[in-house]
Coordinates of C-alpha atoms in Angstrom, one line a residue:
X15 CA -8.5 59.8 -8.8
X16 CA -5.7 57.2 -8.8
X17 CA -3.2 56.8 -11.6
X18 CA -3.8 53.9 -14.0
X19 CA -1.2 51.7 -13.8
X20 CA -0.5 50.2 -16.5
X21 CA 0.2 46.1 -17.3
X22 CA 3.7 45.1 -18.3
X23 CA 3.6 44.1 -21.7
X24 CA 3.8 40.0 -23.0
X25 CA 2.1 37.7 -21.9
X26 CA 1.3 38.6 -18.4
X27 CA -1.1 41.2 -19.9
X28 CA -3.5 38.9 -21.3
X29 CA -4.4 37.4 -18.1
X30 CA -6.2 38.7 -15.5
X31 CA -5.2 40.6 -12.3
X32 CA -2.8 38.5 -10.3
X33 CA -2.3 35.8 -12.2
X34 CA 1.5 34.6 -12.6
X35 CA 3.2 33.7 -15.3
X36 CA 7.0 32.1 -15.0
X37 CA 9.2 31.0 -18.3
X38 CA 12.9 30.3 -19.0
X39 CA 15.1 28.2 -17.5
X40 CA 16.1 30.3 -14.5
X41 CA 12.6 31.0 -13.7
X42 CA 10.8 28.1 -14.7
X43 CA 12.8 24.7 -14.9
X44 CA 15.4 25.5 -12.3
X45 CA 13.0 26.2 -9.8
X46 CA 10.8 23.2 -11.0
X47 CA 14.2 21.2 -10.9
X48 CA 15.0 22.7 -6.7
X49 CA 11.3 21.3 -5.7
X50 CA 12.3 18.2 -6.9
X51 CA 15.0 17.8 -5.3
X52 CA 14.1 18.8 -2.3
X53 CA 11.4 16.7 -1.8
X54 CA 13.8 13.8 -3.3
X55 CA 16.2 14.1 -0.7
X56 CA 13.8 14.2 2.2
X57 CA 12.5 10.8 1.2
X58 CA 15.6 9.4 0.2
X59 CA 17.0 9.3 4.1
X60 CA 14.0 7.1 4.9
X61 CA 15.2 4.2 1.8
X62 CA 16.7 0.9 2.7
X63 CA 16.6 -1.2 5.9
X64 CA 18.5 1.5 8.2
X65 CA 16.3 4.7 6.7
X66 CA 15.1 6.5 9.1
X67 CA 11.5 7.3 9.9
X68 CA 9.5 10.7 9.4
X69 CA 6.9 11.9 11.7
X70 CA 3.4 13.4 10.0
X71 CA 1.0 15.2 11.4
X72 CA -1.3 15.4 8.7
X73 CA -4.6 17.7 8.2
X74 CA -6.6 16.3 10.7
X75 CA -4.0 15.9 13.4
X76 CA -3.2 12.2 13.0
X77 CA 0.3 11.3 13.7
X78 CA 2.1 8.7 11.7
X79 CA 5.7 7.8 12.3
X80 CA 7.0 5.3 9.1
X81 CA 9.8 5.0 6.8
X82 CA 7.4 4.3 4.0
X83 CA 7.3 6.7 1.2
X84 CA 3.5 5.7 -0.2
X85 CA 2.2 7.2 3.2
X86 CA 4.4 10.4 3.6
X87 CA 3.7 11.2 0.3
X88 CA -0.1 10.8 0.9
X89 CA -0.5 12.6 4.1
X90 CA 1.9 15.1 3.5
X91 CA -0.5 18.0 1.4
X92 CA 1.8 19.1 -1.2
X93 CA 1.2 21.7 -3.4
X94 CA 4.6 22.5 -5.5
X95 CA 2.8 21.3 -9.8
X96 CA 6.1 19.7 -10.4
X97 CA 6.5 18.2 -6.8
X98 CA 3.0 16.5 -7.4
X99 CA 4.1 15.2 -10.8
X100 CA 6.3 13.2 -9.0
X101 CA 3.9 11.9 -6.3
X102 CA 1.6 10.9 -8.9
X103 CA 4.0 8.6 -10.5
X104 CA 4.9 6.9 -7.4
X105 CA 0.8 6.0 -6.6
X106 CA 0.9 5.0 -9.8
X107 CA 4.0 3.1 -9.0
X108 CA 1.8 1.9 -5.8
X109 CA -1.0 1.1 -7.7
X110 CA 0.6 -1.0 -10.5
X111 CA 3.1 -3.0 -8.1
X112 CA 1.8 -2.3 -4.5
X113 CA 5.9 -1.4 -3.9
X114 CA 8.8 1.0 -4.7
X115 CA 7.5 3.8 -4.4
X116 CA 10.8 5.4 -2.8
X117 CA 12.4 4.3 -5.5
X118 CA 10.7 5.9 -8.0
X119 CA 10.6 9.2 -6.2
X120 CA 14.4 9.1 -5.2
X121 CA 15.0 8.3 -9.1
X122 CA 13.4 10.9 -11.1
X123 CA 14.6 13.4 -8.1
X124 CA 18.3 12.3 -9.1
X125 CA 17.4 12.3 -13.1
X126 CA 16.6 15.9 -12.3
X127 CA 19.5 16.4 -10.0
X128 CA 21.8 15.4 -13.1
X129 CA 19.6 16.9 -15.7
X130 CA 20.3 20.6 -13.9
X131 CA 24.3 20.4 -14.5
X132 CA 23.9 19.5 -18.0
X133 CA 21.1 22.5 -18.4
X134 CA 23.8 24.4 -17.3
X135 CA 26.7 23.4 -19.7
X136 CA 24.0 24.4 -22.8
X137 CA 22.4 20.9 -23.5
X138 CA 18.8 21.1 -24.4
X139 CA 16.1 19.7 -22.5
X140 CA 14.6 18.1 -25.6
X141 CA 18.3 16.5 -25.8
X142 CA 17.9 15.3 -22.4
X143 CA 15.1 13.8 -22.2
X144 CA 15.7 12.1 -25.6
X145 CA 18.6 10.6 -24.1
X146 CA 16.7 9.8 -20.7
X147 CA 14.2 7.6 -23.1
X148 CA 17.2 5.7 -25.0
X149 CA 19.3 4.9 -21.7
X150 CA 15.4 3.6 -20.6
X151 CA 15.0 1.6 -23.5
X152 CA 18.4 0.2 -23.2
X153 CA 18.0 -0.5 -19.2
X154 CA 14.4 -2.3 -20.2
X155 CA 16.4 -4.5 -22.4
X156 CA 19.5 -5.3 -19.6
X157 CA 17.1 -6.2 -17.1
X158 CA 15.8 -9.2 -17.9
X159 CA 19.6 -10.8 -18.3
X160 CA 20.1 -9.6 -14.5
X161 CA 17.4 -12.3 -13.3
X162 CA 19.1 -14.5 -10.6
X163 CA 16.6 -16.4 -8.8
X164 CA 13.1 -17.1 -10.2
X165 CA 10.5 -19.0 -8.1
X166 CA 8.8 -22.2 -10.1
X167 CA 6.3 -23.1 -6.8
X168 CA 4.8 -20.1 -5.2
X169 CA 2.7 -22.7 -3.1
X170 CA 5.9 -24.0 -1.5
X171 CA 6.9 -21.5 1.8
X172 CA 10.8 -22.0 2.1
X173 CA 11.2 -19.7 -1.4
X174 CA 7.9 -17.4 -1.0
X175 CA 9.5 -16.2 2.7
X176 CA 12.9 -15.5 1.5
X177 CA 11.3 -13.4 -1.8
X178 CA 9.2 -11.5 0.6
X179 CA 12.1 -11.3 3.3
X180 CA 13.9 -8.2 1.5
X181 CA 10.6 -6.5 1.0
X182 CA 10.0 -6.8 4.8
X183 CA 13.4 -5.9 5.5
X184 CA 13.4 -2.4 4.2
X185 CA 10.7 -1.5 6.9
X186 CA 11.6 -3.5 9.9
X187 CA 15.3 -4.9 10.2
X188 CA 15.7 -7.3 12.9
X189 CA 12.0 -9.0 12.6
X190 CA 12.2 -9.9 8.7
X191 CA 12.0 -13.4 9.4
X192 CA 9.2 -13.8 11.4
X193 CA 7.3 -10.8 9.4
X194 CA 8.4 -12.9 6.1
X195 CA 7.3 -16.0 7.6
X196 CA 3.7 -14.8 8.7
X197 CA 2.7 -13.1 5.3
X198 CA 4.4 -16.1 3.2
X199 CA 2.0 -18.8 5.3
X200 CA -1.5 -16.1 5.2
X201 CA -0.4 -15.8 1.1
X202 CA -0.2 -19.0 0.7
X203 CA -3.1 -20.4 2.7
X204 CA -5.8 -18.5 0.6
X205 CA -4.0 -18.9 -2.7
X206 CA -6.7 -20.1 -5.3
X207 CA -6.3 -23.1 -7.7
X208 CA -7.7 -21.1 -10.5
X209 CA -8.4 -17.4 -10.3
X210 CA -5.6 -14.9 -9.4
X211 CA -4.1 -13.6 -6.1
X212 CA -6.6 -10.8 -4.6
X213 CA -4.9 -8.5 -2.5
X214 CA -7.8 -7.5 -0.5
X215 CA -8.4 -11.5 0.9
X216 CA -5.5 -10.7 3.3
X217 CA -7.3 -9.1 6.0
X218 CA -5.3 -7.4 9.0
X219 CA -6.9 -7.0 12.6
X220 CA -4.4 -4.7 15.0
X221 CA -4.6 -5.5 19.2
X222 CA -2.9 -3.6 21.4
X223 CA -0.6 -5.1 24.0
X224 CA 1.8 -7.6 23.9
X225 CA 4.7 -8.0 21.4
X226 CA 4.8 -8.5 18.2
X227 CA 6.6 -12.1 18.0
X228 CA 2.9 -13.1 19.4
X229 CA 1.3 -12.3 15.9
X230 CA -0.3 -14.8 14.1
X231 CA -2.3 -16.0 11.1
X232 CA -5.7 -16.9 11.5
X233 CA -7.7 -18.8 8.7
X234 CA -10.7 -16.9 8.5
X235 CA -12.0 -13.4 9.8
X236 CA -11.2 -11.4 13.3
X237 CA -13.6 -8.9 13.8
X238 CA -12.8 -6.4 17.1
X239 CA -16.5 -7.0 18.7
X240 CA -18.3 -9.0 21.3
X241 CA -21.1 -10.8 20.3
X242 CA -24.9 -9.5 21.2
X243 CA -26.7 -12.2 22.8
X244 CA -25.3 -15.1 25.5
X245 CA -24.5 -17.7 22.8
X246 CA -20.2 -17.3 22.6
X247 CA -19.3 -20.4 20.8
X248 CA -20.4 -22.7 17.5
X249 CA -18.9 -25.6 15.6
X250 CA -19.7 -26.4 12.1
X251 CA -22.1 -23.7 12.4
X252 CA -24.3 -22.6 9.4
X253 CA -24.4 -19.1 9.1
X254 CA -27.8 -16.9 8.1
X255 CA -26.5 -13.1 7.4
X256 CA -28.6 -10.3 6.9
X257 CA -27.9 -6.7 5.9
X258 CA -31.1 -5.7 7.9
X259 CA -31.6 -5.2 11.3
X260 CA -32.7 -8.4 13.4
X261 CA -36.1 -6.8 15.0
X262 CA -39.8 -6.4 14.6
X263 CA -40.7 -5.2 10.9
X264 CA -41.1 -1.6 11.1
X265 CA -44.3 -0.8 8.6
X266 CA -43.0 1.0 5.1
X267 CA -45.7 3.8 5.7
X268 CA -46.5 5.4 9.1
X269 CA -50.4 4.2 10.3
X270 CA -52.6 4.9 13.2
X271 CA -53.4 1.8 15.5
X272 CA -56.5 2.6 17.8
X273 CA -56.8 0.7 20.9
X274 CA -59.3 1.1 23.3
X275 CA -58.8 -1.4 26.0
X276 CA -56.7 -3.4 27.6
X277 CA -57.2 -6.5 26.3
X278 CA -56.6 -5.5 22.7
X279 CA -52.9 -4.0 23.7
X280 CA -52.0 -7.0 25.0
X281 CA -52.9 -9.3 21.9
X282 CA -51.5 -6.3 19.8
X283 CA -48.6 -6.8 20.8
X284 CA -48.7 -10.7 21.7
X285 CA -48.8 -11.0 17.4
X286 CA -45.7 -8.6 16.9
X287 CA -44.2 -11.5 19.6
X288 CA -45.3 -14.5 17.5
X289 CA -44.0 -13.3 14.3
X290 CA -41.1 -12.7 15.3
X291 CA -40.5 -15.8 17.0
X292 CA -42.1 -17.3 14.6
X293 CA -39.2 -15.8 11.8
X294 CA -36.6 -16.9 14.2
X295 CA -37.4 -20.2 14.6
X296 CA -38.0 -20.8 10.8
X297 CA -34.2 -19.4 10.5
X298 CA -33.4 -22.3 13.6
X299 CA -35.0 -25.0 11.4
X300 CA -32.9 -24.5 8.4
X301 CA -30.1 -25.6 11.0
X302 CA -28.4 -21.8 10.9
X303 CA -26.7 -21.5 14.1
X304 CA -25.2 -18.1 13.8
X305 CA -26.6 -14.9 12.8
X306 CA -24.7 -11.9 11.4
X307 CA -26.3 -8.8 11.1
X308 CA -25.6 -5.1 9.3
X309 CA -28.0 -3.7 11.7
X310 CA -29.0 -3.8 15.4
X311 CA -30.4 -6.8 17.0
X312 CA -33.7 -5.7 18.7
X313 CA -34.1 -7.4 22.8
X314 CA -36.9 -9.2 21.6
X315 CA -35.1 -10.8 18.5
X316 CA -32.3 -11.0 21.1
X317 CA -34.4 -13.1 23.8
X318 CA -35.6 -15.3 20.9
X319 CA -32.3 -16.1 19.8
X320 CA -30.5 -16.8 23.3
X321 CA -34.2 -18.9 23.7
X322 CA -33.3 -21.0 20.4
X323 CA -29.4 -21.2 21.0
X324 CA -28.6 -19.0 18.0
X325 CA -25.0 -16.9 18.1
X326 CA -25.8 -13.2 17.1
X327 CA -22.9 -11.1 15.8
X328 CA -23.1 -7.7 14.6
X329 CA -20.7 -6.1 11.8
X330 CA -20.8 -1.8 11.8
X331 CA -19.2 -2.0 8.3
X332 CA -21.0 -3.3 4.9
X333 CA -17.5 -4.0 3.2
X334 CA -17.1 -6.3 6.2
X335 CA -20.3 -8.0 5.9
X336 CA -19.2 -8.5 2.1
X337 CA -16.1 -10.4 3.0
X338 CA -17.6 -12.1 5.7
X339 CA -20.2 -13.6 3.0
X340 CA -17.0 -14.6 1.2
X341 CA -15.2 -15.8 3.4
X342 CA -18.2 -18.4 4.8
X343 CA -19.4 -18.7 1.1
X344 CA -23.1 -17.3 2.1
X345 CA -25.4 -14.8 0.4
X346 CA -26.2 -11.3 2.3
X347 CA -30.2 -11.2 2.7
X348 CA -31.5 -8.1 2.9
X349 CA -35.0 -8.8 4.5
X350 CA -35.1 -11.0 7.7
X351 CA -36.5 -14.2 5.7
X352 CA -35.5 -17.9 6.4
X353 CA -32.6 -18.6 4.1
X354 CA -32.2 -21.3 1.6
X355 CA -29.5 -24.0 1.8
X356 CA -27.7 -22.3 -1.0
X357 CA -28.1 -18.8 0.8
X358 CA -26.5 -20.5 4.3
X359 CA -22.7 -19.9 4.6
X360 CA -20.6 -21.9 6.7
X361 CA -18.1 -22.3 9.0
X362 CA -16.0 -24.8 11.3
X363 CA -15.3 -22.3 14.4
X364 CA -17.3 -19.3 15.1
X365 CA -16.5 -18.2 18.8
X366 CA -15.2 -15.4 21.0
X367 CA -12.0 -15.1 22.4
X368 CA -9.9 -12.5 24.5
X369 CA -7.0 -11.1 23.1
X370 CA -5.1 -8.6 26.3
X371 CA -8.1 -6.9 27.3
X372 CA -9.9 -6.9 23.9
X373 CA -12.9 -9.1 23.0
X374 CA -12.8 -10.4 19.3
X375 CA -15.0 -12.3 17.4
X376 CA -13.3 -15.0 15.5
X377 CA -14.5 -16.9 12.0
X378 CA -12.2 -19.5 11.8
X379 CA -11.6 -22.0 8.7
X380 CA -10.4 -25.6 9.6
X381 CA -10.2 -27.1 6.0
X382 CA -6.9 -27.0 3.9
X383 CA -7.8 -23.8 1.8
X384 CA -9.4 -21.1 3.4
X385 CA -11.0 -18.0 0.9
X386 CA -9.7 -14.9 3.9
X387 CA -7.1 -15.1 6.0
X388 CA -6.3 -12.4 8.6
X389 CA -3.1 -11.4 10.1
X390 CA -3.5 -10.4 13.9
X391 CA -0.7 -8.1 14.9
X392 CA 0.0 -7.2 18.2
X393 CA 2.2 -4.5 19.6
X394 CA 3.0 -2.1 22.3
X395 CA 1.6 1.4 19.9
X396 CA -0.8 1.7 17.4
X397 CA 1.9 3.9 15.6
X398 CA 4.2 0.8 15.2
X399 CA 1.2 -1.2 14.6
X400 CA 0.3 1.1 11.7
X401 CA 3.5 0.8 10.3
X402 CA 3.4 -3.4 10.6
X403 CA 0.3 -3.3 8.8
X404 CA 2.1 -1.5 6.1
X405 CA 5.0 -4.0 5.8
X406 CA 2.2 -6.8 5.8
X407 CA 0.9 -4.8 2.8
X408 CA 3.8 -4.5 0.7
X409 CA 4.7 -8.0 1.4
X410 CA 1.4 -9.2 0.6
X411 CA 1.9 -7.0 -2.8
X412 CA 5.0 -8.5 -3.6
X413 CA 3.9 -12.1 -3.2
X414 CA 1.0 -10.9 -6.0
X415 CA 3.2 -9.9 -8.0
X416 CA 5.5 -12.7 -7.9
X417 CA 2.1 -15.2 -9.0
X418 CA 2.4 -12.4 -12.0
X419 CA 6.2 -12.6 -13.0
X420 CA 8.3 -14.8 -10.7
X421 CA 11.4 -13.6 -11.8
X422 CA 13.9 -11.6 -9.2
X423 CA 16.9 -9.3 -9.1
X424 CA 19.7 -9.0 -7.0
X425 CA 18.5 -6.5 -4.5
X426 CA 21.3 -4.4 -2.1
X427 CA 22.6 -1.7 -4.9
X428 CA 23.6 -4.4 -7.1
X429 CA 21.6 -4.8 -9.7
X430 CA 21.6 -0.9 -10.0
X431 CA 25.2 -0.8 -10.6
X432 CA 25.4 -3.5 -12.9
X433 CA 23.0 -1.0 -15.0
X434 CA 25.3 1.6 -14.0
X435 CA 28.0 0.4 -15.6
X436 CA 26.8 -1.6 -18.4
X437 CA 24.5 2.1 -19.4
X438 CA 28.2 3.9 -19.3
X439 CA 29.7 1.9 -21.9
X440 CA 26.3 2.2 -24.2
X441 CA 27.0 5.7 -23.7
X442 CA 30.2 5.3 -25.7
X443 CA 28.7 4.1 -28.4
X444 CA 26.4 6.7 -29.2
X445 CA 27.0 9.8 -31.2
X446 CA 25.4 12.8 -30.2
X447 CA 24.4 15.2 -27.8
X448 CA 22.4 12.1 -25.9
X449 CA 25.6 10.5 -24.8
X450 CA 25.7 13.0 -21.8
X451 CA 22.4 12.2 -20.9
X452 CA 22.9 8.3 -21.4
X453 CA 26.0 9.1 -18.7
X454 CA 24.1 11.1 -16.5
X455 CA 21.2 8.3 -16.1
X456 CA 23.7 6.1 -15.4
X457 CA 25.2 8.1 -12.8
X458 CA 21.4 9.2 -11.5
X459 CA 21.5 4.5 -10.7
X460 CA 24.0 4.9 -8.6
X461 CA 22.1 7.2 -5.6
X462 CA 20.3 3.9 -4.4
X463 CA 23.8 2.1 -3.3
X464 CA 24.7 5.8 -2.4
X465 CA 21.5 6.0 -0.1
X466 CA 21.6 2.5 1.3
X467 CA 25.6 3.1 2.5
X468 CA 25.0 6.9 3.8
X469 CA 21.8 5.5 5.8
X470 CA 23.9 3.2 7.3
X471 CA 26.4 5.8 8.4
X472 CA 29.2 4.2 6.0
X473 CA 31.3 6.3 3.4
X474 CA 29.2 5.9 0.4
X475 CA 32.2 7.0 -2.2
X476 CA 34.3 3.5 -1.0
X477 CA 31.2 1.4 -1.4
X478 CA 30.5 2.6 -4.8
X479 CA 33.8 2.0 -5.4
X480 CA 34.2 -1.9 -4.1
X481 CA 31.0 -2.1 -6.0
X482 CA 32.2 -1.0 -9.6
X483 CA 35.5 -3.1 -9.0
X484 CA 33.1 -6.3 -8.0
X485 CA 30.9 -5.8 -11.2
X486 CA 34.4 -5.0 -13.7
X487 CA 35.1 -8.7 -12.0
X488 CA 31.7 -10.1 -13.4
X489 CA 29.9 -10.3 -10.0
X490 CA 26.6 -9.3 -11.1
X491 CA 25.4 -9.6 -7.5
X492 CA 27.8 -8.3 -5.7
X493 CA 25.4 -5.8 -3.4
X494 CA 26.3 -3.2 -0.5
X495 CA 26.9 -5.4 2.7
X496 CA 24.3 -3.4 5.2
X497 CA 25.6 -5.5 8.3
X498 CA 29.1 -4.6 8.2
X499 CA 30.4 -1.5 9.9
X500 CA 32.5 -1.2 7.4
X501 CA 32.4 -0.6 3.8
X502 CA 32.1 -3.8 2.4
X503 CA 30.2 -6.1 -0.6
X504 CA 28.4 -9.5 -0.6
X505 CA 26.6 -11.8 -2.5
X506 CA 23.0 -11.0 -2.3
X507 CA 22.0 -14.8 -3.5
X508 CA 23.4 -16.0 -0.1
X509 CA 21.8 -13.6 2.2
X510 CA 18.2 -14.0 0.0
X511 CA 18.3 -10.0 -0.5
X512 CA 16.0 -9.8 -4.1
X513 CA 13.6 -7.3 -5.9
X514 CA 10.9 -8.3 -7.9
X515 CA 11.5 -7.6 -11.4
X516 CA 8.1 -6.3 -12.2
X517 CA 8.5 -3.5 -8.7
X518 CA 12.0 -2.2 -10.7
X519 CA 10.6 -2.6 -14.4
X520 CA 7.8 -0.3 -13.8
X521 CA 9.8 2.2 -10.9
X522 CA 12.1 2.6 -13.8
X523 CA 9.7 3.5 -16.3
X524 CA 7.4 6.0 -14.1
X525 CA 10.4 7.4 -12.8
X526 CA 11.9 8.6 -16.2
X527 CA 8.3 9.2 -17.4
X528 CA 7.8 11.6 -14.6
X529 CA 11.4 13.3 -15.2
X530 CA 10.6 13.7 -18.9
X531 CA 7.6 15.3 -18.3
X532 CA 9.1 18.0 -15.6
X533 CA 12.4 18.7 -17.8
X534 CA 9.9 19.2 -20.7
X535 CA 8.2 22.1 -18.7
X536 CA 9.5 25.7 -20.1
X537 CA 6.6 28.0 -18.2
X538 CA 4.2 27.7 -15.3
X539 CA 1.3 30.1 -15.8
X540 CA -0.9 30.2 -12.3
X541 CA -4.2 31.3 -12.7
X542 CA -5.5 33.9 -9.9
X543 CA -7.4 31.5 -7.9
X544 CA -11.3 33.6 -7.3
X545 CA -11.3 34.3 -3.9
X546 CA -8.5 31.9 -2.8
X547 CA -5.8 32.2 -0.6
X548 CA -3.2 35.1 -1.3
X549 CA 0.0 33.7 -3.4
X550 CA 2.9 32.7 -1.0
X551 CA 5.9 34.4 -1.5
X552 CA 8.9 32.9 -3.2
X553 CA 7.2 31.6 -6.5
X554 CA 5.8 28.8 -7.4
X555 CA 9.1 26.8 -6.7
X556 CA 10.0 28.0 -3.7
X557 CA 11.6 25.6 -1.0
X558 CA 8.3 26.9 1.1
X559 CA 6.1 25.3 -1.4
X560 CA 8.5 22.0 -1.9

């Protein structure tokens, strides 16, 4: 019979067999602290205009190849706790500005970077992140002073495109302008009198082949389909659509039809014929001229509708159909029944056209203010593709956000080492223990010139230090000059390199939020997952698990 081992005493006996249980600073925070970092550093290569990109391979085999930290972090299958903390606050981030989601994951990974040297001199992390929340609360105040350049008519292009330029530039340097000037004129196209900005009205449709200098902006909807029947091309066409399919009724309950001759199989189905034609025809003479289906289109339905001249289009996707019905201001039917004029969408141009070697459907808008517009990108991969869509996105996010809060900040490093410095002397002023930490956020601001010079391949301690000496001048925004080989500063105002102010107000408040809430962590107790996977080994934090 085997010995009976027994359980070291505290608090691992209480739990069951092969659960862990990890306290202290050396065992818990510290490693908490490495995981962070880690997974900081390996993000913050890919921040600013000359980051580089990272290759996924996520779960299911799908490659992505992007500088853009919102989709490494969401492929990428994490499973370090303090790692995820971390993630969460940049979707969060994502969610609540669409934007800067690098920044806050680069942030709280440098909070955390200077948090662990201060750990180590005997400061508390209570102390810390006491002093983490005042430098916040002081930052929130600074920032609105740092505004330089607010926009007073987000209707007029010239301004939108060169607030949305720096946006685009941190994902593709060297097409900014045209990027900037595509998603300014599809923001602005759609922009409602009354309501707010909706994201989602921006509609992207990727086609291989060609380059992408012959992108363009379409008023209306691209769908990547040919159309069913013969009829390619309407003008001021009337739309019926119809979440059903376009065919013979199929009978709610199955019944049994007995035929016994000829004759009566023939004027069977001669009726099935008549309605039918009968249902298209009474859609023709409410003067519909397309139809747009959820469902199939049966060959009879078909030969009715190339018979009357109606344009048959068929969408795979219900969300589709939905912003079709928007877009053409119609009503989705769900039974095939003649629509009323209120129920009919319309549309100037419905017609299809060939784009390289792919057919698309296109629902074009000729009046001044479309509801959709769609950006068609073309491009030599569907990787860079991919990641186009994704600068489309953020620059579409930003231009929301600026309809919100039109205010902007010096972008380049400089309004980070304004805070920098004007944090520092705060730091002066206060008494206790939190002056360290007050120092250290401060020091924690200046990573992002830091990043942007050492991504360029330019010595990051001389640009910090032209930087500082242009700031002690009272150059607010004096920023890192990216184009020079040297290190060097310029005037962001001239080269129309701004941040929103809403994208940094909340990155800096997730950021910290997130780096409070890890530094507060004193033990990680992991439950023994039933019938999971065995424990790696290494701990919880592990660079393996980071």
């Amino acid at each position: 019979m085997a010995l009976h081992v027994p359980k070291a005493p505290g608090f691992a006996s209480m739990l069951k067999e092969g659960a862990r249980a990890y306290s202290g600073l050396e065992e818990a925070v510290y490693r908490n602290i490495n995981a962070c970092k880690e997974f900081a550093n390996s993000v913050r290569s890919a921040y600013g205009p000359n980051g580089m990109n990272k290759m996924i391979i996520n779960h299911i085999e799908k490659q992505f190849v992007t500088s853009d930290a919102g989709t490494i972090m969401r492929e990428l299958d994490v499973e370090h706790p303090a790692a995820k903390l971390m993630i969460e606050a940049s979707q969060m981030q994502e969610a609540e500005a669409g934007d800067g989601t690098n920044f806050v994951v680069v942030f709280c990974g440098a909070l955390l970077e200077e948090a662990e040297e201060l750990l180590r001199l005997g400061v508390t992390s209570s102390d810390i992140t006491e002093g983490y929340e005042r430098a916040l609360q002081k930052t929130l105040d600074i920032l609105p002073t740092l505004s330089c350049h607010e926009i007073k008519d987000y209707r007029s292009l010239l301004p939108v495109r060169n607030a949305i330029r720096a946006t685009v530039m941190s994902k593709q340097l060297g097409n900014e302008d045209f990027l900037a000037d595509l998603i300014a004129k599809a923001c602005i196209s759609i922009m409602p009198e009354n309501t707010t900005f909706n994201v989602d009205n921006i509609r992207v449709c990727k086609i291989l082949g060609s380059g992408l200098q012959m992108s363009e902006v379409i008023p209306g909807m691209v769908f990547k389909r040919y159309v069913e029947g013969e009829v390619t091309s309407a003008t001021k066409a009337k739309i019926a659509l119809y979440s059903c399919p376009v065919d013979i009724i199929q009978t709610e309950t199955k019944g049994t039809v007995l035929i016994k001759s000829a004759e009566e199989l023939k004027t069977f189905s001669q009726g099935e014929e008549n309605l039918l034609e009968a249902q298209i025809k009474a859609i023709v003479d409410t003067g519909a001229k397309v139809i747009v289906a959820g469902a199939k289109f049966g060959d009879m339905a078909l030969h009715y509708m190339n018979k009357y001249g109606l344009m048959a289009v068929r969408l795979n996707s219900k969300f589709d159909l939905r912003r079709l019905s928007k877009a053409v201001n119609g009503t989705v039917l769900p039974r095939l029944t003649p629509p009323s004029t209120e129920e009919l969408g319309y549309c100037d141009n419905v017609y299809v056209h060939e784009l390289g070697d792919t057919s698309v459907t296109i629902f074009k808008s000729d009046g001044t203010e479309s509801r959709i517009a769609t950006v068609v990108i073309r491009g030599s991969t569907d990787n860079y593709m991919d990641d186009i869509e994704r600068v489309v996105d953020d620059g579409v996010n930003t231009f929301k956000g600026l309809t919100r809060d039109a205010r902007f900040l010096p972008g380049a490093g400089a309004v980070e080492i304004e805070l920098a410095q004007q944090l520092a002397e705060f730091a002066d002023t206060l008494p206790g223990l939190e002056q360290y930490a007050v120092r250290k956020f401060a020091k924690a601001l200046e990573y992002f010139p830091k990043a942007l010079a050492e991504n360029s391949g330019v010595n990051a301690t001389e640009v910090l230090h032209q930087l500082y000496l242009a700031h002690k001048q009272g150059k607010k925004t004096e920023g890192f000059d990216i184009e020079s080989e040297q290190p060097a500063t310029i005037d962001v105002t001239t080269k129309n390199i701004f941040d929103l102010y809403t994208t940094k107000y909340w990155g800096l408040k997730y950021a910290v939020g997130a780096a409070c809430t890890i530094l507060k962590v004193d033990e990680i107790i992991m439950a023994k997952r039933a019938g999971g996977p065995k424990p790696r080994a290494g701990g919880p934090g592990s660079d393996d698990e980071s």
